[in-house]
Amino acid sequence: MNALAIALHGLAAVIWIGGMFFAYVILRPSVALLEPHRRLGLWAAVFRRFFPWVWMSIAVLLVSGYWLVFNAFGGFATSPIHVHLMHALGLLMSGLFIYLYYRPYPLLKQSVAQEDWPAAGTALNRVRHIVLVNLIIGIVLVVVVLAGRYGLFL
């Protein structure tokens, strides 16, 4: 069962962090030349399809992560430091996503629906900043997890 939890945990992390990497590093510069109404409408559509995957990833990460903490490591008291760092960074990323989802994202959707392009641009800029922060945290988290397992913090 631990092997399945590790596989699901890794898959969920890849979906979330990889999706942010693709959106920020590949898609964002590629659509920068589009007219604002096309670019903003595209981003609203992208987020509408990506965010359910992020919610699912967060759920899988939490369930599989806590399963592993208590079944593979015997609880937090006996977990290695990289597991504690993974836990803290994962909760921070989840909190940032929840804020993004309930604050700037609804403003983006509403502004696009009303064709208020300046307001939509402002909302997208807020989303972009949060995604960048979460992407950086996610990359750090991956390094912590992969290198921590092999003694980075010893």
mmCIF file with all atom_site columns, C-alpha atoms in Angstrom:
data_model
loop_
_atom_site.group_PDB
_atom_site.id
_atom_site.type_symbol
_atom_site.label_atom_id
_atom_site.label_alt_id
_atom_site.label_comp_id
_atom_site.label_asym_id
_atom_site.label_entity_id
_atom_site.label_seq_id
_atom_site.pdbx_PDB_ins_code
_atom_site.Cartn_x
_atom_site.Cartn_y
_atom_site.Cartn_z
_atom_site.occupancy
_atom_site.B_iso_or_equiv
_atom_site.pdbx_formal_charge
_atom_site.auth_seq_id
_atom_site.auth_comp_id
_atom_site.auth_asym_id
_atom_site.auth_atom_id
_atom_site.pdbx_PDB_model_num
ATOM 1   C CA . MET A 1 1   ? 0.000   0.000  0.000   1.00 0.00 ? 1   MET A CA 1
ATOM 2   C CA . ASN A 1 2   ? 2.906   2.377  0.665   1.00 0.00 ? 2   ASN A CA 1
ATOM 3   C CA . ALA A 1 3   ? 4.130   1.897  -2.902  1.00 0.00 ? 3   ALA A CA 1
ATOM 4   C CA . LEU A 1 4   ? 0.720   2.924  -4.237  1.00 0.00 ? 4   LEU A CA 1
ATOM 5   C CA . ALA A 1 5   ? 0.679   5.961  -1.920  1.00 0.00 ? 5   ALA A CA 1
ATOM 6   C CA . ILE A 1 6   ? 4.145   7.020  -3.109  1.00 0.00 ? 6   ILE A CA 1
ATOM 7   C CA . ALA A 1 7   ? 3.128   6.592  -6.761  1.00 0.00 ? 7   ALA A CA 1
ATOM 8   C CA . LEU A 1 8   ? -0.068  8.623  -6.305  1.00 0.00 ? 8   LEU A CA 1
ATOM 9   C CA . HIS A 1 9   ? 1.792   11.253 -4.295  1.00 0.00 ? 9   HIS A CA 1
ATOM 10  C CA . GLY A 1 10  ? 4.416   11.669 -7.004  1.00 0.00 ? 10  GLY A CA 1
ATOM 11  C CA . LEU A 1 11  ? 1.844   11.723 -9.789  1.00 0.00 ? 11  LEU A CA 1
ATOM 12  C CA . ALA A 1 12  ? -0.216  14.409 -8.049  1.00 0.00 ? 12  ALA A CA 1
ATOM 13  C CA . ALA A 1 13  ? 2.906   16.539 -7.498  1.00 0.00 ? 13  ALA A CA 1
ATOM 14  C CA . VAL A 1 14  ? 3.944   16.165 -11.140 1.00 0.00 ? 14  VAL A CA 1
ATOM 15  C CA . ILE A 1 15  ? 0.487   17.208 -12.353 1.00 0.00 ? 15  ILE A CA 1
ATOM 16  C CA . TRP A 1 16  ? 0.375   20.303 -10.152 1.00 0.00 ? 16  TRP A CA 1
ATOM 17  C CA . ILE A 1 17  ? 3.984   21.510 -10.384 1.00 0.00 ? 17  ILE A CA 1
ATOM 18  C CA . GLY A 1 18  ? 4.345   20.463 -14.019 1.00 0.00 ? 18  GLY A CA 1
ATOM 19  C CA . GLY A 1 19  ? 1.129   22.261 -14.892 1.00 0.00 ? 19  GLY A CA 1
ATOM 20  C CA . MET A 1 20  ? 2.381   25.453 -13.256 1.00 0.00 ? 20  MET A CA 1
ATOM 21  C CA . PHE A 1 21  ? 5.737   25.124 -15.029 1.00 0.00 ? 21  PHE A CA 1
ATOM 22  C CA . PHE A 1 22  ? 4.040   24.675 -18.394 1.00 0.00 ? 22  PHE A CA 1
ATOM 23  C CA . ALA A 1 23  ? 1.656   27.576 -17.781 1.00 0.00 ? 23  ALA A CA 1
ATOM 24  C CA . TYR A 1 24  ? 4.297   29.989 -16.569 1.00 0.00 ? 24  TYR A CA 1
ATOM 25  C CA . VAL A 1 25  ? 7.322   29.092 -18.650 1.00 0.00 ? 25  VAL A CA 1
ATOM 26  C CA . ILE A 1 26  ? 5.759   27.887 -21.925 1.00 0.00 ? 26  ILE A CA 1
ATOM 27  C CA . LEU A 1 27  ? 2.184   29.129 -22.304 1.00 0.00 ? 27  LEU A CA 1
ATOM 28  C CA . ARG A 1 28  ? 2.552   32.610 -20.788 1.00 0.00 ? 28  ARG A CA 1
ATOM 29  C CA . PRO A 1 29  ? 5.248   33.846 -23.190 1.00 0.00 ? 29  PRO A CA 1
ATOM 30  C CA . SER A 1 30  ? 3.529   32.109 -26.097 1.00 0.00 ? 30  SER A CA 1
ATOM 31  C CA . VAL A 1 31  ? 0.239   33.975 -25.656 1.00 0.00 ? 31  VAL A CA 1
ATOM 32  C CA . ALA A 1 32  ? 1.775   37.336 -24.717 1.00 0.00 ? 32  ALA A CA 1
ATOM 33  C CA . LEU A 1 33  ? 1.371   38.656 -28.262 1.00 0.00 ? 33  LEU A CA 1
ATOM 34  C CA . LEU A 1 34  ? -2.370  37.951 -28.413 1.00 0.00 ? 34  LEU A CA 1
ATOM 35  C CA . GLU A 1 35  ? -4.833  40.804 -28.065 1.00 0.00 ? 35  GLU A CA 1
ATOM 36  C CA . PRO A 1 36  ? -5.907  41.274 -24.424 1.00 0.00 ? 36  PRO A CA 1
ATOM 37  C CA . HIS A 1 37  ? -9.422  39.893 -24.899 1.00 0.00 ? 37  HIS A CA 1
ATOM 38  C CA . ARG A 1 38  ? -8.092  36.740 -26.556 1.00 0.00 ? 38  ARG A CA 1
ATOM 39  C CA . ARG A 1 39  ? -5.253  36.260 -24.072 1.00 0.00 ? 39  ARG A CA 1
ATOM 40  C CA . LEU A 1 40  ? -7.445  36.823 -21.009 1.00 0.00 ? 40  LEU A CA 1
ATOM 41  C CA . GLY A 1 41  ? -10.201 34.590 -22.345 1.00 0.00 ? 41  GLY A CA 1
ATOM 42  C CA . LEU A 1 42  ? -7.653  31.874 -23.029 1.00 0.00 ? 42  LEU A CA 1
ATOM 43  C CA . TRP A 1 43  ? -6.258  32.098 -19.494 1.00 0.00 ? 43  TRP A CA 1
ATOM 44  C CA . ALA A 1 44  ? -9.734  31.886 -17.987 1.00 0.00 ? 44  ALA A CA 1
ATOM 45  C CA . ALA A 1 45  ? -10.387 28.749 -20.051 1.00 0.00 ? 45  ALA A CA 1
ATOM 46  C CA . VAL A 1 46  ? -7.011  27.230 -19.132 1.00 0.00 ? 46  VAL A CA 1
ATOM 47  C CA . PHE A 1 47  ? -7.602  27.793 -15.414 1.00 0.00 ? 47  PHE A CA 1
ATOM 48  C CA . ARG A 1 48  ? -11.141 26.414 -15.643 1.00 0.00 ? 48  ARG A CA 1
ATOM 49  C CA . ARG A 1 49  ? -9.644  23.145 -16.914 1.00 0.00 ? 49  ARG A CA 1
ATOM 50  C CA . PHE A 1 50  ? -6.468  23.096 -14.786 1.00 0.00 ? 50  PHE A CA 1
ATOM 51  C CA . PHE A 1 51  ? -7.815  24.062 -11.365 1.00 0.00 ? 51  PHE A CA 1
ATOM 52  C CA . PRO A 1 52  ? -9.966  20.933 -10.892 1.00 0.00 ? 52  PRO A CA 1
ATOM 53  C CA . TRP A 1 53  ? -6.752  18.951 -11.406 1.00 0.00 ? 53  TRP A CA 1
ATOM 54  C CA . VAL A 1 54  ? -5.044  21.078 -8.763  1.00 0.00 ? 54  VAL A CA 1
ATOM 55  C CA . TRP A 1 55  ? -7.885  20.400 -6.304  1.00 0.00 ? 55  TRP A CA 1
ATOM 56  C CA . MET A 1 56  ? -7.604  16.685 -7.040  1.00 0.00 ? 56  MET A CA 1
ATOM 57  C CA . SER A 1 57  ? -3.819  16.853 -6.665  1.00 0.00 ? 57  SER A CA 1
ATOM 58  C CA . ILE A 1 58  ? -4.097  18.579 -3.294  1.00 0.00 ? 58  ILE A CA 1
ATOM 59  C CA . ALA A 1 59  ? -6.524  15.927 -2.048  1.00 0.00 ? 59  ALA A CA 1
ATOM 60  C CA . VAL A 1 60  ? -4.305  13.074 -3.260  1.00 0.00 ? 60  VAL A CA 1
ATOM 61  C CA . LEU A 1 61  ? -1.184  14.726 -1.840  1.00 0.00 ? 61  LEU A CA 1
ATOM 62  C CA . LEU A 1 62  ? -2.775  15.191 1.575   1.00 0.00 ? 62  LEU A CA 1
ATOM 63  C CA . VAL A 1 63  ? -4.265  11.707 1.814   1.00 0.00 ? 63  VAL A CA 1
ATOM 64  C CA . SER A 1 64  ? -1.208  9.901  0.463   1.00 0.00 ? 64  SER A CA 1
ATOM 65  C CA . GLY A 1 65  ? 1.194   12.120 2.403   1.00 0.00 ? 65  GLY A CA 1
ATOM 66  C CA . TYR A 1 66  ? -0.469  11.552 5.750   1.00 0.00 ? 66  TYR A CA 1
ATOM 67  C CA . TRP A 1 67  ? -0.791  7.854  4.947   1.00 0.00 ? 67  TRP A CA 1
ATOM 68  C CA . LEU A 1 68  ? 2.949   7.687  4.378   1.00 0.00 ? 68  LEU A CA 1
ATOM 69  C CA . VAL A 1 69  ? 3.831   9.769  7.438   1.00 0.00 ? 69  VAL A CA 1
ATOM 70  C CA . PHE A 1 70  ? 1.902   7.466  9.735   1.00 0.00 ? 70  PHE A CA 1
ATOM 71  C CA . ASN A 1 71  ? 2.444   4.130  7.959   1.00 0.00 ? 71  ASN A CA 1
ATOM 72  C CA . ALA A 1 72  ? 5.915   4.401  6.449   1.00 0.00 ? 72  ALA A CA 1
ATOM 73  C CA . PHE A 1 73  ? 7.548   6.684  9.040   1.00 0.00 ? 73  PHE A CA 1
ATOM 74  C CA . GLY A 1 74  ? 5.515   5.895  12.158  1.00 0.00 ? 74  GLY A CA 1
ATOM 75  C CA . GLY A 1 75  ? 4.288   9.484  12.623  1.00 0.00 ? 75  GLY A CA 1
ATOM 76  C CA . PHE A 1 76  ? 5.802   12.956 12.601  1.00 0.00 ? 76  PHE A CA 1
ATOM 77  C CA . ALA A 1 77  ? 7.978   12.304 15.660  1.00 0.00 ? 77  ALA A CA 1
ATOM 78  C CA . THR A 1 78  ? 10.016  9.729  13.767  1.00 0.00 ? 78  THR A CA 1
ATOM 79  C CA . SER A 1 79  ? 9.843   11.306 10.286  1.00 0.00 ? 79  SER A CA 1
ATOM 80  C CA . PRO A 1 80  ? 13.026  12.676 8.720   1.00 0.00 ? 80  PRO A CA 1
ATOM 81  C CA . ILE A 1 81  ? 13.485  16.442 8.401   1.00 0.00 ? 81  ILE A CA 1
ATOM 82  C CA . HIS A 1 82  ? 12.805  16.419 4.645   1.00 0.00 ? 82  HIS A CA 1
ATOM 83  C CA . VAL A 1 83  ? 9.326   14.995 5.344   1.00 0.00 ? 83  VAL A CA 1
ATOM 84  C CA . HIS A 1 84  ? 8.618   17.871 7.757   1.00 0.00 ? 84  HIS A CA 1
ATOM 85  C CA . LEU A 1 85  ? 9.829   20.382 5.158   1.00 0.00 ? 85  LEU A CA 1
ATOM 86  C CA . MET A 1 86  ? 7.720   18.706 2.473   1.00 0.00 ? 86  MET A CA 1
ATOM 87  C CA . HIS A 1 87  ? 4.705   18.886 4.758   1.00 0.00 ? 87  HIS A CA 1
ATOM 88  C CA . ALA A 1 88  ? 5.200   22.576 5.575   1.00 0.00 ? 88  ALA A CA 1
ATOM 89  C CA . LEU A 1 89  ? 5.860   23.598 1.972   1.00 0.00 ? 89  LEU A CA 1
ATOM 90  C CA . GLY A 1 90  ? 2.937   21.519 0.712   1.00 0.00 ? 90  GLY A CA 1
ATOM 91  C CA . LEU A 1 91  ? 0.571   23.175 3.184   1.00 0.00 ? 91  LEU A CA 1
ATOM 92  C CA . LEU A 1 92  ? 1.909   26.606 2.187   1.00 0.00 ? 92  LEU A CA 1
ATOM 93  C CA . MET A 1 93  ? 1.369   25.824 -1.499  1.00 0.00 ? 93  MET A CA 1
ATOM 94  C CA . SER A 1 94  ? -2.140  24.552 -0.786  1.00 0.00 ? 94  SER A CA 1
ATOM 95  C CA . GLY A 1 95  ? -2.969  27.698 1.188   1.00 0.00 ? 95  GLY A CA 1
ATOM 96  C CA . LEU A 1 96  ? -1.713  29.924 -1.618  1.00 0.00 ? 96  LEU A CA 1
ATOM 97  C CA . PHE A 1 97  ? -3.775  28.002 -4.151  1.00 0.00 ? 97  PHE A CA 1
ATOM 98  C CA . ILE A 1 98  ? -6.906  28.241 -1.989  1.00 0.00 ? 98  ILE A CA 1
ATOM 99  C CA . TYR A 1 99  ? -6.394  32.009 -1.725  1.00 0.00 ? 99  TYR A CA 1
ATOM 100 C CA . LEU A 1 100 ? -5.830  32.237 -5.493  1.00 0.00 ? 100 LEU A CA 1
ATOM 101 C CA . TYR A 1 101 ? -8.933  30.176 -6.208  1.00 0.00 ? 101 TYR A CA 1
ATOM 102 C CA . TYR A 1 102 ? -11.266 32.184 -3.980  1.00 0.00 ? 102 TYR A CA 1
ATOM 103 C CA . ARG A 1 103 ? -9.891  35.720 -4.405  1.00 0.00 ? 103 ARG A CA 1
ATOM 104 C CA . PRO A 1 104 ? -8.208  36.725 -7.692  1.00 0.00 ? 104 PRO A CA 1
ATOM 105 C CA . TYR A 1 105 ? -9.536  33.861 -9.834  1.00 0.00 ? 105 TYR A CA 1
ATOM 106 C CA . PRO A 1 106 ? -13.239 34.762 -9.378  1.00 0.00 ? 106 PRO A CA 1
ATOM 107 C CA . LEU A 1 107 ? -12.338 38.366 -10.250 1.00 0.00 ? 107 LEU A CA 1
ATOM 108 C CA . LEU A 1 108 ? -10.645 37.132 -13.422 1.00 0.00 ? 108 LEU A CA 1
ATOM 109 C CA . LYS A 1 109 ? -13.653 35.020 -14.422 1.00 0.00 ? 109 LYS A CA 1
ATOM 110 C CA . GLN A 1 110 ? -16.099 37.831 -13.680 1.00 0.00 ? 110 GLN A CA 1
ATOM 111 C CA . SER A 1 111 ? -14.023 40.446 -15.498 1.00 0.00 ? 111 SER A CA 1
ATOM 112 C CA . VAL A 1 112 ? -13.627 38.239 -18.579 1.00 0.00 ? 112 VAL A CA 1
ATOM 113 C CA . ALA A 1 113 ? -17.370 37.490 -18.610 1.00 0.00 ? 113 ALA A CA 1
ATOM 114 C CA . GLN A 1 114 ? -18.106 41.232 -18.415 1.00 0.00 ? 114 GLN A CA 1
ATOM 115 C CA . GLU A 1 115 ? -15.395 41.987 -20.979 1.00 0.00 ? 115 GLU A CA 1
ATOM 116 C CA . ASP A 1 116 ? -13.729 44.355 -18.509 1.00 0.00 ? 116 ASP A CA 1
ATOM 117 C CA . TRP A 1 117 ? -10.246 43.789 -19.897 1.00 0.00 ? 117 TRP A CA 1
ATOM 118 C CA . PRO A 1 118 ? -8.314  46.157 -17.585 1.00 0.00 ? 118 PRO A CA 1
ATOM 119 C CA . ALA A 1 119 ? -9.829  44.492 -14.487 1.00 0.00 ? 119 ALA A CA 1
ATOM 120 C CA . ALA A 1 120 ? -9.233  41.050 -15.996 1.00 0.00 ? 120 ALA A CA 1
ATOM 121 C CA . GLY A 1 121 ? -5.608  41.983 -16.642 1.00 0.00 ? 121 GLY A CA 1
ATOM 122 C CA . THR A 1 122 ? -5.178  43.093 -13.045 1.00 0.00 ? 122 THR A CA 1
ATOM 123 C CA . ALA A 1 123 ? -6.724  39.861 -11.756 1.00 0.00 ? 123 ALA A CA 1
ATOM 124 C CA . LEU A 1 124 ? -4.582  37.759 -14.093 1.00 0.00 ? 124 LEU A CA 1
ATOM 125 C CA . ASN A 1 125 ? -1.491  39.574 -12.852 1.00 0.00 ? 125 ASN A CA 1
ATOM 126 C CA . ARG A 1 126 ? -2.401  38.619 -9.256  1.00 0.00 ? 126 ARG A CA 1
ATOM 127 C CA . VAL A 1 127 ? -2.933  35.007 -10.313 1.00 0.00 ? 127 VAL A CA 1
ATOM 128 C CA . ARG A 1 128 ? 0.384   35.064 -12.174 1.00 0.00 ? 128 ARG A CA 1
ATOM 129 C CA . HIS A 1 129 ? 2.296   36.257 -9.108  1.00 0.00 ? 129 HIS A CA 1
ATOM 130 C CA . ILE A 1 130 ? 0.783   33.570 -6.897  1.00 0.00 ? 130 ILE A CA 1
ATOM 131 C CA . VAL A 1 131 ? 1.486   30.889 -9.497  1.00 0.00 ? 131 VAL A CA 1
ATOM 132 C CA . LEU A 1 132 ? 5.105   32.061 -9.722  1.00 0.00 ? 132 LEU A CA 1
ATOM 133 C CA . VAL A 1 133 ? 5.529   31.883 -5.944  1.00 0.00 ? 133 VAL A CA 1
ATOM 134 C CA . ASN A 1 134 ? 3.884   28.447 -5.852  1.00 0.00 ? 134 ASN A CA 1
ATOM 135 C CA . LEU A 1 135 ? 6.032   27.246 -8.748  1.00 0.00 ? 135 LEU A CA 1
ATOM 136 C CA . ILE A 1 136 ? 9.220   28.330 -6.957  1.00 0.00 ? 136 ILE A CA 1
ATOM 137 C CA . ILE A 1 137 ? 8.067   26.674 -3.730  1.00 0.00 ? 137 ILE A CA 1
ATOM 138 C CA . GLY A 1 138 ? 7.138   23.549 -5.704  1.00 0.00 ? 138 GLY A CA 1
ATOM 139 C CA . ILE A 1 139 ? 10.566  23.340 -7.330  1.00 0.00 ? 139 ILE A CA 1
ATOM 140 C CA . VAL A 1 140 ? 12.261  23.820 -3.959  1.00 0.00 ? 140 VAL A CA 1
ATOM 141 C CA . LEU A 1 141 ? 9.972   21.154 -2.519  1.00 0.00 ? 141 LEU A CA 1
ATOM 142 C CA . VAL A 1 142 ? 10.967  18.667 -5.219  1.00 0.00 ? 142 VAL A CA 1
ATOM 143 C CA . VAL A 1 143 ? 14.660  19.304 -4.517  1.00 0.00 ? 143 VAL A CA 1
ATOM 144 C CA . VAL A 1 144 ? 14.090  18.939 -0.760  1.00 0.00 ? 144 VAL A CA 1
ATOM 145 C CA . VAL A 1 145 ? 12.247  15.654 -1.233  1.00 0.00 ? 145 VAL A CA 1
ATOM 146 C CA . LEU A 1 146 ? 14.582  14.092 -3.772  1.00 0.00 ? 146 LEU A CA 1
ATOM 147 C CA . ALA A 1 147 ? 17.872  15.200 -2.196  1.00 0.00 ? 147 ALA A CA 1
ATOM 148 C CA . GLY A 1 148 ? 16.605  15.010 1.400   1.00 0.00 ? 148 GLY A CA 1
ATOM 149 C CA . ARG A 1 149 ? 15.961  11.326 1.060   1.00 0.00 ? 149 ARG A CA 1
ATOM 150 C CA . TYR A 1 150 ? 19.639  10.877 0.247   1.00 0.00 ? 150 TYR A CA 1
ATOM 151 C CA . GLY A 1 151 ? 21.117  12.907 3.084   1.00 0.00 ? 151 GLY A CA 1
ATOM 152 C CA . LEU A 1 152 ? 20.888  16.565 2.044   1.00 0.00 ? 152 LEU A CA 1
ATOM 153 C CA . PHE A 1 153 ? 20.048  17.543 5.632   1.00 0.00 ? 153 PHE A CA 1
ATOM 154 C CA . LEU A 1 154 ? 22.418  15.199 7.487   1.00 0.00 ? 154 LEU A CA 1
#
